[in-house]
PDB file of C-alpha atoms in Angstrom:
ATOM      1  CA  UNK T   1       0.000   0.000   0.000  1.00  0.00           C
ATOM      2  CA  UNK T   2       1.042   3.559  -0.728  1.00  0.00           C
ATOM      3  CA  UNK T   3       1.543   5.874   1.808  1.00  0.00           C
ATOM      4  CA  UNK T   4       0.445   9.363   0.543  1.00  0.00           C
ATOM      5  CA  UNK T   5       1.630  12.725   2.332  1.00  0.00           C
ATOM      6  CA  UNK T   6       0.512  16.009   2.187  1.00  0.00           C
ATOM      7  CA  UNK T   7       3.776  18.822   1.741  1.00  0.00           C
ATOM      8  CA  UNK T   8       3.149  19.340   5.295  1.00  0.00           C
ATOM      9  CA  UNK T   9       3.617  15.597   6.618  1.00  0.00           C
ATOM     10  CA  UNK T  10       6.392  14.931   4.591  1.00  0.00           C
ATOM     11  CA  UNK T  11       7.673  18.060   6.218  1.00  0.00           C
ATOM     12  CA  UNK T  12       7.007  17.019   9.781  1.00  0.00           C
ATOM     13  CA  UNK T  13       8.092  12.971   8.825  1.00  0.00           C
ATOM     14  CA  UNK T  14      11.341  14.269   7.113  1.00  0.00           C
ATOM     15  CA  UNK T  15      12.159  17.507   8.366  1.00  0.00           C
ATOM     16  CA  UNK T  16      15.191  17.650   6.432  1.00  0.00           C
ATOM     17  CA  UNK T  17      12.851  19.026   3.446  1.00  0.00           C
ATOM     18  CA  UNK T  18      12.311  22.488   4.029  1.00  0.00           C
ATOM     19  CA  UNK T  19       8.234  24.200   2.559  1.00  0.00           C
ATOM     20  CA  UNK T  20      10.307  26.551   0.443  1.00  0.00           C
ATOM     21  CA  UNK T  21      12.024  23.751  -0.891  1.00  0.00           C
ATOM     22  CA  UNK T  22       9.037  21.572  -1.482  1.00  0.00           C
ATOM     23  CA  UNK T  23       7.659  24.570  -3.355  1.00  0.00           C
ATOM     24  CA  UNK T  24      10.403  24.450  -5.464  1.00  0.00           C
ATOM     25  CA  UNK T  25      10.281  21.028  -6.127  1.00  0.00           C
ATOM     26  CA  UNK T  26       6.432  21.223  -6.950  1.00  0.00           C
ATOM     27  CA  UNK T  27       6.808  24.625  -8.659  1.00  0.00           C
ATOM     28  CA  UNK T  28       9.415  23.347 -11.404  1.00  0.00           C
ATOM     29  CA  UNK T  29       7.656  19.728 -11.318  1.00  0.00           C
ATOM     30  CA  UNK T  30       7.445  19.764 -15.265  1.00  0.00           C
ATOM     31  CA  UNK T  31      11.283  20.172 -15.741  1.00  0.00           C
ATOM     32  CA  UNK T  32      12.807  18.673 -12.825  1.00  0.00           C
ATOM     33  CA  UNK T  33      11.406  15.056 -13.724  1.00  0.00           C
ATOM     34  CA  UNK T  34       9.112  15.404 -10.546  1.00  0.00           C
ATOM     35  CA  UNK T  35       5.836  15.015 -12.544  1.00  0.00           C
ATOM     36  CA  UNK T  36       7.309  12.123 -14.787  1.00  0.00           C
ATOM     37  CA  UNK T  37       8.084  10.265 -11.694  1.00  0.00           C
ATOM     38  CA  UNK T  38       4.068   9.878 -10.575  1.00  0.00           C
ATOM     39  CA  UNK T  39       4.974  10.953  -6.844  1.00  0.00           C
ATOM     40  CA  UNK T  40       2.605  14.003  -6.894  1.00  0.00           C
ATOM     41  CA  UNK T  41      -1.102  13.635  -7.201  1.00  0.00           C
ATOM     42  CA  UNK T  42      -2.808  16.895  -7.379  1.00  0.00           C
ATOM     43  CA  UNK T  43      -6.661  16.970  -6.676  1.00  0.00           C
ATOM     44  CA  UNK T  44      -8.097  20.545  -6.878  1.00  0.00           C
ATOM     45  CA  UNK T  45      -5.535  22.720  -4.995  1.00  0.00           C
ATOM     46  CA  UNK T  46      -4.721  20.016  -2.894  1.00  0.00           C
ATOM     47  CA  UNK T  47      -1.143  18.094  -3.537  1.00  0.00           C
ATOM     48  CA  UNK T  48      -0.619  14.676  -2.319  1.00  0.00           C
ATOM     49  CA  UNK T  49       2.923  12.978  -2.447  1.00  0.00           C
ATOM     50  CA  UNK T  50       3.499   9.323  -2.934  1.00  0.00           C
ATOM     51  CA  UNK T  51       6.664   9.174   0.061  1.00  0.00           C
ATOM     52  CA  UNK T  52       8.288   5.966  -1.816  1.00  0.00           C
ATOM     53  CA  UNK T  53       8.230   7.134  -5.221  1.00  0.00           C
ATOM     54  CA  UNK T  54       9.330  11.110  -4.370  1.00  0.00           C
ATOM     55  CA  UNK T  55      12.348   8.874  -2.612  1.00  0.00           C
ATOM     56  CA  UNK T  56      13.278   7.098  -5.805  1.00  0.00           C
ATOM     57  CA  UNK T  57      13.052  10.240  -7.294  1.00  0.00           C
ATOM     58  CA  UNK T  58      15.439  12.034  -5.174  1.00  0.00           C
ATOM     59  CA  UNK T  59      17.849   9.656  -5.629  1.00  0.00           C
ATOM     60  CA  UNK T  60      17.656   9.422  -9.620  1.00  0.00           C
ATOM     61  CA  UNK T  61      18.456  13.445  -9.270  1.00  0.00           C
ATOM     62  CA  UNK T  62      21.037  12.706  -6.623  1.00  0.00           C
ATOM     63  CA  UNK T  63      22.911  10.132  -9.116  1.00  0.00           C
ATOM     64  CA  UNK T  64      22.173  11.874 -12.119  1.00  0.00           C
ATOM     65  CA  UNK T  65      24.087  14.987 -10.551  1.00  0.00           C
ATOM     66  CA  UNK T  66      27.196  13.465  -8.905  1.00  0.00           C
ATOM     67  CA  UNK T  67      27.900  11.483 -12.739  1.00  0.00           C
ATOM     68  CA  UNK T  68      27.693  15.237 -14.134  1.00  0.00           C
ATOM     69  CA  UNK T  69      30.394  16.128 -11.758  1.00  0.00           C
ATOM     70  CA  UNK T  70      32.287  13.263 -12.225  1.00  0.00           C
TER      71      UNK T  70
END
């Protein structure tokens, strides 16, 4: 089963995530490879965020930008 978070949980679950940097995250969803990674689910104004895939996520950026540096 999925375990679905609003900003604010994820917040208070992983407080290493900041709101500002959530926002930014949500805000540029389209070009950071947020939305193609189906951990958002927006209904109305509300935003939902699947916690295992936004995880897989962050670490697909995370690899992709340490082989850039490399």
């Amino acid at each position: 089963m999925s375990s679905y978070l609003t900003i604010q949980q994820l917040i208070e679950k992983h407080p290493c995530f900041t709101k500002g940097g959530m926002r930014y995250y949500l805000f540029n969803s389209k070009f950071n490879g947020l939305d193609d990674s189906q951990a958002i689910i927006r209904i109305g104004r509300k935003i939902l965020i699947e916690e295992e895939r936004f995880f897989e996520w962050i670490n697909k950026i995370n690899n992709r930008n340490y082989k850039m540096e490399a």
